[in-house]
């Protein structure tokens, strides 16, 4: 369910295991549809199309979190669906998501649910300055506004169409982490190494992993496992964390699917996050998540096709990227490069983290990426 780049990389992984893959997506073409064995072009709520998918497939998964939970319920009456509708429904709504996380004994940032102007006006002054986020359908910084006070929050709430939101206090961040894990049909879990992330304009820019665990590894891993078990989750899940300067570890949000920050696993782990997704669907044993080498993942946005302020596209120097030792290039097959659109990523591995960072920063300089890698 879904036709984007995560679906494309899932197709490749599942096909490498010998499976055939069908993609249901309303677009006439896309990254996943172009490599799938079957493309069912239909809306996600189209019950005729859902039945067709269920009749052709033994198992169904999703590649983005906004597939309607009701559609997953319809499919589950005919075939295996991972993750299940209940888990996805919770994660689709920031208000329900935060309440669930807290119910598992895992800390979240101070927040208030905002369903009306009255609730916004009664929000604690301690939540300002803050970030107002739409409760549903927001991603990659979309549907978010930084607000210094209640007046700015009311203005942003109106601009969002007065849809339900959450107001979160802005925090003094030291760093951002993420944990990607796979949980099988039997409840068995395999957790990928904890990743350090840097975002630019609300979009992931750099992910870094070393062979040596660090101070927050165990705490983040146990929190992610508690969330997955509490959801009775089946599939690949990502939990994103904030680390505050005072040492607090807080959950930011959950993604019920493979995640951008898990792309390092394609070149640096025994098993990729996409292969894990296929293994869960098929009821196969989960693979090892052991990190084979230090790695830096760099996101490639459509901006790199526009080296000047003018809207003139120039194909990036991919040959130059691949000439740098330790680099692996993954492009998503999107026909149009647009600014802020995810077009691909580069994984840079090395014998040491310093070597991986050096290779990554050569790529950063060559493509003029906005954020440098650091050890």
mmCIF file of N, CA, C and O in Angstrom, residues 104-201:
data_model
loop_
_atom_site.group_PDB
_atom_site.id
_atom_site.type_symbol
_atom_site.label_atom_id
_atom_site.label_comp_id
_atom_site.label_asym_id
_atom_site.label_seq_id
_atom_site.Cartn_x
_atom_site.Cartn_y
_atom_site.Cartn_z
ATOM 1 N N UNK A 104 2.694 3.943 28.182
ATOM 2 C CA UNK A 104 3.674 2.860 28.251
ATOM 3 C C UNK A 104 4.829 3.199 29.192
ATOM 4 O O UNK A 104 5.812 2.459 29.262
ATOM 5 N N UNK A 105 4.717 4.319 29.899
ATOM 6 C CA UNK A 105 5.755 4.729 30.819
ATOM 7 C C UNK A 105 6.961 5.340 30.144
ATOM 8 O O UNK A 105 8.048 5.404 30.729
ATOM 9 N N UNK A 106 6.775 5.816 28.913
ATOM 10 C CA UNK A 106 7.856 6.437 28.147
ATOM 11 C C UNK A 106 7.576 7.938 28.061
ATOM 12 O O UNK A 106 6.455 8.350 27.759
ATOM 13 N N UNK A 107 8.594 8.752 28.308
ATOM 14 C CA UNK A 107 8.405 10.200 28.382
ATOM 15 C C UNK A 107 8.274 10.830 27.004
ATOM 16 O O UNK A 107 8.949 10.422 26.048
ATOM 17 N N UNK A 108 7.409 11.833 26.904
ATOM 18 C CA UNK A 108 7.270 12.659 25.700
ATOM 19 C C UNK A 108 7.483 14.114 26.091
ATOM 20 O O UNK A 108 7.469 14.465 27.268
ATOM 21 N N UNK A 109 7.672 14.967 25.103
ATOM 22 C CA UNK A 109 7.832 16.394 25.368
ATOM 23 C C UNK A 109 6.544 16.955 25.965
ATOM 24 O O UNK A 109 5.443 16.473 25.652
ATOM 25 N N UNK A 110 6.626 17.973 26.819
ATOM 26 C CA UNK A 110 5.413 18.614 27.342
ATOM 27 C C UNK A 110 4.544 19.094 26.180
ATOM 28 O O UNK A 110 5.039 19.700 25.230
ATOM 29 N N UNK A 111 3.235 18.815 26.250
ATOM 30 C CA UNK A 111 2.356 19.155 25.140
ATOM 31 C C UNK A 111 0.939 19.358 25.626
ATOM 32 O O UNK A 111 0.589 19.011 26.764
ATOM 33 N N UNK A 112 0.118 19.908 24.754
ATOM 34 C CA UNK A 112 -1.316 20.023 24.989
ATOM 35 C C UNK A 112 -2.045 19.651 23.717
ATOM 36 O O UNK A 112 -1.614 20.027 22.616
ATOM 37 N N UNK A 113 -3.128 18.903 23.850
ATOM 38 C CA UNK A 113 -3.998 18.626 22.710
ATOM 39 C C UNK A 113 -4.811 19.877 22.412
ATOM 40 O O UNK A 113 -5.327 20.534 23.320
ATOM 41 N N UNK A 114 -4.909 20.222 21.127
ATOM 42 C CA UNK A 114 -5.610 21.444 20.715
ATOM 43 C C UNK A 114 -6.658 21.070 19.680
ATOM 44 O O UNK A 114 -6.341 20.758 18.538
ATOM 45 N N UNK A 115 -7.918 21.100 20.110
ATOM 46 C CA UNK A 115 -9.020 20.797 19.196
ATOM 47 C C UNK A 115 -9.893 22.016 18.927
ATOM 48 O O UNK A 115 -10.809 21.967 18.112
ATOM 49 N N UNK A 116 -9.593 23.102 19.632
ATOM 50 C CA UNK A 116 -10.399 24.315 19.481
ATOM 51 C C UNK A 116 -9.578 25.519 19.919
ATOM 52 O O UNK A 116 -8.531 25.373 20.571
ATOM 53 N N UNK A 117 -10.045 26.708 19.568
ATOM 54 C CA UNK A 117 -9.382 27.928 20.026
ATOM 55 C C UNK A 117 -9.384 28.007 21.544
ATOM 56 O O UNK A 117 -8.424 28.479 22.159
ATOM 57 N N UNK A 118 -10.466 27.538 22.156
ATOM 58 C CA UNK A 118 -10.560 27.596 23.618
ATOM 59 C C UNK A 118 -9.465 26.763 24.275
ATOM 60 O O UNK A 118 -8.839 27.203 25.252
ATOM 61 N N UNK A 119 -9.221 25.559 23.732
ATOM 62 C CA UNK A 119 -8.153 24.727 24.295
ATOM 63 C C UNK A 119 -6.799 25.376 24.097
ATOM 64 O O UNK A 119 -5.923 25.275 24.965
ATOM 65 N N UNK A 120 -6.618 26.058 22.984
ATOM 66 C CA UNK A 120 -5.346 26.730 22.733
ATOM 67 C C UNK A 120 -5.157 27.894 23.693
ATOM 68 O O UNK A 120 -4.063 28.103 24.236
ATOM 69 N N UNK A 121 -6.220 28.640 23.932
ATOM 70 C CA UNK A 121 -6.137 29.783 24.848
ATOM 71 C C UNK A 121 -5.870 29.352 26.288
ATOM 72 O O UNK A 121 -5.288 30.108 27.074
ATOM 73 N N UNK A 122 -6.291 28.129 26.628
ATOM 74 C CA UNK A 122 -6.098 27.647 27.996
ATOM 75 C C UNK A 122 -4.803 26.856 28.165
ATOM 76 O O UNK A 122 -4.518 26.362 29.259
ATOM 77 N N UNK A 123 -4.009 26.743 27.105
ATOM 78 C CA UNK A 123 -2.754 25.994 27.187
ATOM 79 C C UNK A 123 -1.787 26.681 28.153
ATOM 80 O O UNK A 123 -1.761 27.911 28.272
ATOM 81 N N UNK A 124 -0.989 25.887 28.831
ATOM 82 C CA UNK A 124 -0.032 26.414 29.799
ATOM 83 C C UNK A 124 0.959 27.361 29.136
ATOM 84 O O UNK A 124 1.433 27.108 28.017
ATOM 85 N N UNK A 125 1.292 28.425 29.851
ATOM 86 C CA UNK A 125 2.293 29.372 29.351
ATOM 87 C C UNK A 125 3.653 28.707 29.199
ATOM 88 O O UNK A 125 4.505 29.178 28.430
ATOM 89 N N UNK A 126 3.865 27.577 29.904
ATOM 90 C CA UNK A 126 5.136 26.863 29.823
ATOM 91 C C UNK A 126 5.354 26.192 28.474
ATOM 92 O O UNK A 126 6.455 25.722 28.191
ATOM 93 N N UNK A 127 4.279 26.138 27.649
ATOM 94 C CA UNK A 127 4.407 25.527 26.323
ATOM 95 C C UNK A 127 4.867 26.525 25.264
ATOM 96 O O UNK A 127 5.014 26.158 24.095
ATOM 97 N N UNK A 128 5.087 27.784 25.682
ATOM 98 C CA UNK A 128 5.582 28.801 24.751
ATOM 99 C C UNK A 128 6.983 29.218 25.144
ATOM 100 O O UNK A 128 7.285 29.340 26.337
ATOM 101 N N UNK A 129 7.869 29.473 24.172
ATOM 102 C CA UNK A 129 7.656 29.236 22.744
ATOM 103 C C UNK A 129 7.484 27.756 22.469
ATOM 104 O O UNK A 129 8.035 26.910 23.186
ATOM 105 N N UNK A 130 6.721 27.461 21.416
ATOM 106 C CA UNK A 130 6.420 26.079 21.119
ATOM 107 C C UNK A 130 6.277 25.825 19.636
ATOM 108 O O UNK A 130 6.552 26.700 18.799
ATOM 109 N N UNK A 131 5.861 24.606 19.319
ATOM 110 C CA UNK A 131 5.608 24.211 17.936
ATOM 111 C C UNK A 131 4.188 23.665 17.865
ATOM 112 O O UNK A 131 3.834 22.743 18.612
ATOM 113 N N UNK A 132 3.387 24.249 16.993
ATOM 114 C CA UNK A 132 2.034 23.767 16.766
ATOM 115 C C UNK A 132 2.077 22.816 15.569
ATOM 116 O O UNK A 132 2.566 23.173 14.503
ATOM 117 N N UNK A 133 1.587 21.585 15.787
ATOM 118 C CA UNK A 133 1.627 20.568 14.735
ATOM 119 C C UNK A 133 0.231 20.023 14.498
ATOM 120 O O UNK A 133 -0.493 19.719 15.452
ATOM 121 N N UNK A 134 -0.168 19.900 13.230
ATOM 122 C CA UNK A 134 -1.444 19.259 12.938
ATOM 123 C C UNK A 134 -1.384 17.816 13.437
ATOM 124 O O UNK A 134 -0.336 17.162 13.375
ATOM 125 N N UNK A 135 -2.511 17.320 13.954
ATOM 126 C CA UNK A 135 -2.525 15.987 14.546
ATOM 127 C C UNK A 135 -2.421 14.891 13.502
ATOM 128 O O UNK A 135 -1.910 13.804 13.779
ATOM 129 N N UNK A 136 -2.900 15.173 12.282
ATOM 130 C CA UNK A 136 -2.908 14.149 11.237
ATOM 131 C C UNK A 136 -2.290 14.693 9.955
ATOM 132 O O UNK A 136 -2.382 15.884 9.659
ATOM 133 N N UNK A 137 -1.631 13.805 9.212
ATOM 134 C CA UNK A 137 -1.148 14.065 7.852
ATOM 135 C C UNK A 137 0.063 14.980 7.756
ATOM 136 O O UNK A 137 0.463 15.366 6.662
ATOM 137 N N UNK A 138 0.694 15.312 8.862
ATOM 138 C CA UNK A 138 1.908 16.120 8.789
ATOM 139 C C UNK A 138 3.142 15.238 8.697
ATOM 140 O O UNK A 138 3.209 14.187 9.323
ATOM 141 N N UNK A 139 4.147 15.662 7.915
ATOM 142 C CA UNK A 139 5.404 14.919 7.817
ATOM 143 C C UNK A 139 6.463 15.827 7.233
ATOM 144 O O UNK A 139 6.166 16.821 6.573
ATOM 145 N N UNK A 140 7.741 15.486 7.510
ATOM 146 C CA UNK A 140 8.879 16.251 6.977
ATOM 147 C C UNK A 140 8.722 17.750 7.196
ATOM 148 O O UNK A 140 9.012 18.563 6.318
ATOM 149 N N UNK A 141 8.253 18.122 8.384
ATOM 150 C CA UNK A 141 8.121 19.541 8.710
ATOM 151 C C UNK A 141 6.877 20.203 8.181
ATOM 152 O O UNK A 141 6.631 21.383 8.466
ATOM 153 N N UNK A 142 6.064 19.494 7.405
ATOM 154 C CA UNK A 142 4.819 20.074 6.888
ATOM 155 C C UNK A 142 3.760 20.055 7.991
ATOM 156 O O UNK A 142 3.728 19.163 8.818
ATOM 157 N N UNK A 143 2.878 21.050 7.966
ATOM 158 C CA UNK A 143 1.837 21.113 8.980
ATOM 159 C C UNK A 143 2.363 21.477 10.354
ATOM 160 O O UNK A 143 1.794 21.066 11.368
ATOM 161 N N UNK A 144 3.454 22.251 10.390
ATOM 162 C CA UNK A 144 4.042 22.675 11.657
ATOM 163 C C UNK A 144 4.347 24.166 11.607
ATOM 164 O O UNK A 144 4.668 24.709 10.549
ATOM 165 N N UNK A 145 4.245 24.804 12.758
ATOM 166 C CA UNK A 145 4.564 26.232 12.844
ATOM 167 C C UNK A 145 5.185 26.525 14.201
ATOM 168 O O UNK A 145 4.671 26.076 15.240
ATOM 169 N N UNK A 146 6.274 27.265 14.196
ATOM 170 C CA UNK A 146 6.872 27.727 15.456
ATOM 171 C C UNK A 146 6.093 28.934 15.933
ATOM 172 O O UNK A 146 5.845 29.870 15.168
ATOM 173 N N UNK A 147 5.717 28.914 17.198
ATOM 174 C CA UNK A 147 4.882 29.987 17.749
ATOM 175 C C UNK A 147 5.493 30.475 19.057
ATOM 176 O O UNK A 147 5.856 29.685 19.921
ATOM 177 N N UNK A 148 5.611 31.802 19.192
ATOM 178 C CA UNK A 148 6.228 32.375 20.388
ATOM 179 C C UNK A 148 5.239 32.609 21.509
ATOM 180 O O UNK A 148 5.620 32.685 22.677
ATOM 181 N N UNK A 149 3.970 32.738 21.142
ATOM 182 C CA UNK A 149 2.957 33.064 22.156
ATOM 183 C C UNK A 149 1.590 32.590 21.670
ATOM 184 O O UNK A 149 1.450 32.072 20.548
ATOM 185 N N UNK A 150 0.574 32.815 22.506
ATOM 186 C CA UNK A 150 -0.772 32.335 22.183
ATOM 187 C C UNK A 150 -1.331 33.012 20.932
ATOM 188 O O UNK A 150 -2.033 32.371 20.145
ATOM 189 N N UNK A 151 -1.027 34.283 20.738
ATOM 190 C CA UNK A 151 -1.545 34.978 19.546
ATOM 191 C C UNK A 151 -1.005 34.346 18.272
ATOM 192 O O UNK A 151 -1.750 34.130 17.296
ATOM 193 N N UNK A 152 0.291 34.058 18.237
ATOM 194 C CA UNK A 152 0.872 33.410 17.058
ATOM 195 C C UNK A 152 0.304 32.004 16.878
ATOM 196 O O UNK A 152 0.083 31.553 15.758
ATOM 197 N N UNK A 153 0.056 31.336 17.987
ATOM 198 C CA UNK A 153 -0.517 29.994 17.916
ATOM 199 C C UNK A 153 -1.928 30.027 17.346
ATOM 200 O O UNK A 153 -2.302 29.180 16.527
ATOM 201 N N UNK A 154 -2.721 31.001 17.774
ATOM 202 C CA UNK A 154 -4.085 31.128 17.251
ATOM 203 C C UNK A 154 -4.078 31.411 15.753
ATOM 204 O O UNK A 154 -4.892 30.875 14.997
ATOM 205 N N UNK A 155 -3.137 32.242 15.316
ATOM 206 C CA UNK A 155 -3.021 32.537 13.892
ATOM 207 C C UNK A 155 -2.647 31.283 13.101
ATOM 208 O O UNK A 155 -3.237 30.984 12.056
ATOM 209 N N UNK A 156 -1.677 30.525 13.603
ATOM 210 C CA UNK A 156 -1.262 29.294 12.928
ATOM 211 C C UNK A 156 -2.393 28.275 12.921
ATOM 212 O O UNK A 156 -2.618 27.583 11.919
ATOM 213 N N UNK A 157 -3.119 28.169 14.031
ATOM 214 C CA UNK A 157 -4.246 27.236 14.129
ATOM 215 C C UNK A 157 -5.285 27.551 13.058
ATOM 216 O O UNK A 157 -5.795 26.647 12.373
ATOM 217 N N UNK A 158 -5.567 28.832 12.874
ATOM 218 C CA UNK A 158 -6.521 29.239 11.838
ATOM 219 C C UNK A 158 -5.989 28.918 10.446
ATOM 220 O O UNK A 158 -6.731 28.455 9.575
ATOM 221 N N UNK A 159 -4.673 29.148 10.217
ATOM 222 C CA UNK A 159 -4.077 28.854 8.912
ATOM 223 C C UNK A 159 -4.101 27.367 8.607
ATOM 224 O O UNK A 159 -4.155 26.965 7.444
ATOM 225 N N UNK A 160 -4.083 26.534 9.640
ATOM 226 C CA UNK A 160 -4.173 25.080 9.457
ATOM 227 C C UNK A 160 -5.608 24.618 9.253
ATOM 228 O O UNK A 160 -5.854 23.413 9.129
ATOM 229 N N UNK A 161 -6.552 25.565 9.246
ATOM 230 C CA UNK A 161 -7.951 25.209 9.046
ATOM 231 C C UNK A 161 -8.651 24.787 10.320
ATOM 232 O O UNK A 161 -9.704 24.135 10.276
ATOM 233 N N UNK A 162 -8.072 25.136 11.466
ATOM 234 C CA UNK A 162 -8.645 24.803 12.780
ATOM 235 C C UNK A 162 -8.835 23.298 12.967
ATOM 236 O O UNK A 162 -9.753 22.849 13.661
ATOM 237 N N UNK A 163 -7.988 22.513 12.321
ATOM 238 C CA UNK A 163 -8.030 21.062 12.515
ATOM 239 C C UNK A 163 -7.344 20.722 13.838
ATOM 240 O O UNK A 163 -6.562 21.518 14.363
ATOM 241 N N UNK A 164 -7.619 19.557 14.414
ATOM 242 C CA UNK A 164 -6.955 19.187 15.671
ATOM 243 C C UNK A 164 -5.434 19.242 15.539
ATOM 244 O O UNK A 164 -4.867 18.838 14.526
ATOM 245 N N UNK A 165 -4.787 19.737 16.586
ATOM 246 C CA UNK A 165 -3.338 19.911 16.613
ATOM 247 C C UNK A 165 -2.796 19.507 17.978
ATOM 248 O O UNK A 165 -3.556 19.241 18.916
ATOM 249 N N UNK A 166 -1.481 19.460 18.077
ATOM 250 C CA UNK A 166 -0.819 19.409 19.375
ATOM 251 C C UNK A 166 0.125 20.605 19.452
ATOM 252 O O UNK A 166 0.731 21.005 18.457
ATOM 253 N N UNK A 167 0.205 21.168 20.644
ATOM 254 C CA UNK A 167 1.152 22.244 20.919
ATOM 255 C C UNK A 167 2.247 21.669 21.806
ATOM 256 O O UNK A 167 1.978 21.197 22.909
ATOM 257 N N UNK A 168 3.477 21.695 21.295
ATOM 258 C CA UNK A 168 4.615 21.150 22.034
ATOM 259 C C UNK A 168 5.550 22.272 22.441
ATOM 260 O O UNK A 168 5.812 23.192 21.656
ATOM 261 N N UNK A 169 6.078 22.171 23.642
ATOM 262 C CA UNK A 169 7.080 23.141 24.084
ATOM 263 C C UNK A 169 8.361 22.955 23.289
ATOM 264 O O UNK A 169 8.771 21.818 23.006
ATOM 265 N N UNK A 170 8.991 24.048 22.911
ATOM 266 C CA UNK A 170 10.311 23.961 22.281
ATOM 267 C C UNK A 170 11.329 23.614 23.355
ATOM 268 O O UNK A 170 11.295 24.152 24.462
ATOM 269 N N UNK A 171 12.233 22.714 23.029
ATOM 270 C CA UNK A 171 13.151 22.151 24.010
ATOM 271 C C UNK A 171 14.595 22.477 23.671
ATOM 272 O O UNK A 171 14.932 22.739 22.518
ATOM 273 N N UNK A 172 15.438 22.425 24.684
ATOM 274 C CA UNK A 172 16.864 22.661 24.499
ATOM 275 C C UNK A 172 17.517 21.333 24.116
ATOM 276 O O UNK A 172 17.922 20.553 24.980
ATOM 277 N N UNK A 173 17.582 21.088 22.800
ATOM 278 C CA UNK A 173 18.034 19.786 22.316
ATOM 279 C C UNK A 173 19.554 19.683 22.277
ATOM 280 O O UNK A 173 20.242 20.610 21.841
ATOM 281 N N UNK A 174 20.038 18.510 22.692
ATOM 282 C CA UNK A 174 21.443 18.190 22.510
ATOM 283 C C UNK A 174 21.631 17.434 21.199
ATOM 284 O O UNK A 174 22.546 17.719 20.420
ATOM 285 N N UNK A 175 20.746 16.475 20.934
ATOM 286 C CA UNK A 175 20.808 15.708 19.694
ATOM 287 C C UNK A 175 19.496 14.969 19.477
ATOM 288 O O UNK A 175 18.624 14.933 20.357
ATOM 289 N N UNK A 176 19.362 14.392 18.287
ATOM 290 C CA UNK A 176 18.189 13.598 17.942
ATOM 291 C C UNK A 176 18.642 12.193 17.567
ATOM 292 O O UNK A 176 19.640 12.008 16.863
ATOM 293 N N UNK A 177 17.896 11.220 18.053
ATOM 294 C CA UNK A 177 18.207 9.818 17.815
ATOM 295 C C UNK A 177 17.006 9.115 17.194
ATOM 296 O O UNK A 177 15.886 9.620 17.243
ATOM 297 N N UNK A 178 17.246 7.938 16.640
ATOM 298 C CA UNK A 178 16.127 7.098 16.211
ATOM 299 C C UNK A 178 16.499 5.641 16.384
ATOM 300 O O UNK A 178 17.674 5.256 16.305
ATOM 301 N N UNK A 179 15.476 4.835 16.644
ATOM 302 C CA UNK A 179 15.626 3.395 16.767
ATOM 303 C C UNK A 179 14.683 2.740 15.766
ATOM 304 O O UNK A 179 13.468 2.965 15.817
ATOM 305 N N UNK A 180 15.229 1.955 14.855
ATOM 306 C CA UNK A 180 14.441 1.166 13.923
ATOM 307 C C UNK A 180 14.492 -0.281 14.394
ATOM 308 O O UNK A 180 15.561 -0.794 14.723
ATOM 309 N N UNK A 181 13.335 -0.918 14.452
ATOM 310 C CA UNK A 181 13.295 -2.308 14.887
ATOM 311 C C UNK A 181 12.295 -3.083 14.042
ATOM 312 O O UNK A 181 11.435 -2.499 13.369
ATOM 313 N N UNK A 182 12.415 -4.388 14.085
ATOM 314 C CA UNK A 182 11.443 -5.273 13.445
ATOM 315 C C UNK A 182 10.882 -6.187 14.518
ATOM 316 O O UNK A 182 11.633 -6.721 15.349
ATOM 317 N N UNK A 183 9.556 -6.364 14.500
ATOM 318 C CA UNK A 183 8.904 -7.278 15.435
ATOM 319 C C UNK A 183 8.108 -8.284 14.624
ATOM 320 O O UNK A 183 7.272 -7.912 13.793
ATOM 321 N N UNK A 184 8.394 -9.566 14.837
ATOM 322 C CA UNK A 184 7.795 -10.618 14.047
ATOM 323 C C UNK A 184 6.420 -11.036 14.515
ATOM 324 O O UNK A 184 5.908 -10.576 15.544
ATOM 325 N N UNK A 185 5.814 -11.950 13.776
ATOM 326 C CA UNK A 185 4.480 -12.446 14.104
ATOM 327 C C UNK A 185 4.465 -13.185 15.435
ATOM 328 O O UNK A 185 3.423 -13.272 16.095
ATOM 329 N N UNK A 186 5.632 -13.707 15.828
ATOM 330 C CA UNK A 186 5.740 -14.434 17.090
ATOM 331 C C UNK A 186 6.172 -13.553 18.247
ATOM 332 O O UNK A 186 6.407 -14.044 19.358
ATOM 333 N N UNK A 187 6.282 -12.246 18.006
ATOM 334 C CA UNK A 187 6.699 -11.323 19.054
ATOM 335 C C UNK A 187 8.195 -11.133 19.176
ATOM 336 O O UNK A 187 8.661 -10.298 19.951
ATOM 337 N N UNK A 188 8.962 -11.899 18.397
ATOM 338 C CA UNK A 188 10.423 -11.744 18.430
ATOM 339 C C UNK A 188 10.816 -10.392 17.848
ATOM 340 O O UNK A 188 10.210 -9.919 16.879
ATOM 341 N N UNK A 189 11.839 -9.762 18.437
ATOM 342 C CA UNK A 189 12.275 -8.434 17.979
ATOM 343 C C UNK A 189 13.755 -8.450 17.619
ATOM 344 O O UNK A 189 14.559 -9.118 18.275
ATOM 345 N N UNK A 190 14.092 -7.700 16.593
ATOM 346 C CA UNK A 190 15.478 -7.409 16.253
ATOM 347 C C UNK A 190 15.594 -5.893 16.110
ATOM 348 O O UNK A 190 14.821 -5.276 15.372
ATOM 349 N N UNK A 191 16.554 -5.320 16.827
ATOM 350 C CA UNK A 191 16.696 -3.863 16.875
ATOM 351 C C UNK A 191 17.963 -3.445 16.150
ATOM 352 O O UNK A 191 19.051 -3.978 16.405
ATOM 353 N N UNK A 192 17.823 -2.496 15.246
ATOM 354 C CA UNK A 192 18.995 -1.950 14.566
ATOM 355 C C UNK A 192 19.758 -1.031 15.521
ATOM 356 O O UNK A 192 19.182 -0.494 16.483
ATOM 357 N N UNK A 193 21.041 -0.818 15.284
ATOM 358 C CA UNK A 193 21.796 0.103 16.128
ATOM 359 C C UNK A 193 21.158 1.493 16.159
ATOM 360 O O UNK A 193 20.558 1.932 15.180
ATOM 361 N N UNK A 194 21.296 2.159 17.283
ATOM 362 C CA UNK A 194 20.701 3.484 17.460
ATOM 363 C C UNK A 194 21.427 4.492 16.575
ATOM 364 O O UNK A 194 22.660 4.543 16.545
ATOM 365 N N UNK A 195 20.634 5.292 15.859
ATOM 366 C CA UNK A 195 21.189 6.257 14.906
ATOM 367 C C UNK A 195 21.146 7.668 15.475
ATOM 368 O O UNK A 195 20.199 8.043 16.172
ATOM 369 N N UNK A 196 22.178 8.441 15.151
ATOM 370 C CA UNK A 196 22.195 9.879 15.464
ATOM 371 C C UNK A 196 21.784 10.634 14.200
ATOM 372 O O UNK A 196 22.323 10.382 13.115
ATOM 373 N N UNK A 197 20.859 11.578 14.343
ATOM 374 C CA UNK A 197 20.276 12.264 13.188
ATOM 375 C C UNK A 197 20.425 13.773 13.283
ATOM 376 O O UNK A 197 20.384 14.346 14.371
ATOM 377 N N UNK A 198 20.571 14.394 12.118
ATOM 378 C CA UNK A 198 20.559 15.856 12.004
ATOM 379 C C UNK A 198 19.515 16.224 10.958
ATOM 380 O O UNK A 198 19.510 15.670 9.851
ATOM 381 N N UNK A 199 18.619 17.138 11.320
ATOM 382 C CA UNK A 199 17.574 17.588 10.407
ATOM 383 C C UNK A 199 17.869 19.001 9.905
ATOM 384 O O UNK A 199 18.513 19.803 10.592
ATOM 385 N N UNK A 200 17.396 19.289 8.723
ATOM 386 C CA UNK A 200 17.497 20.620 8.121
ATOM 387 C C UNK A 200 16.125 20.986 7.584
ATOM 388 O O UNK A 200 15.571 20.279 6.750
ATOM 389 N N UNK A 201 15.564 22.080 8.103
ATOM 390 C CA UNK A 201 14.227 22.515 7.688
ATOM 391 C C UNK A 201 13.180 21.413 7.881
ATOM 392 O O UNK A 201 12.289 21.227 7.064
#
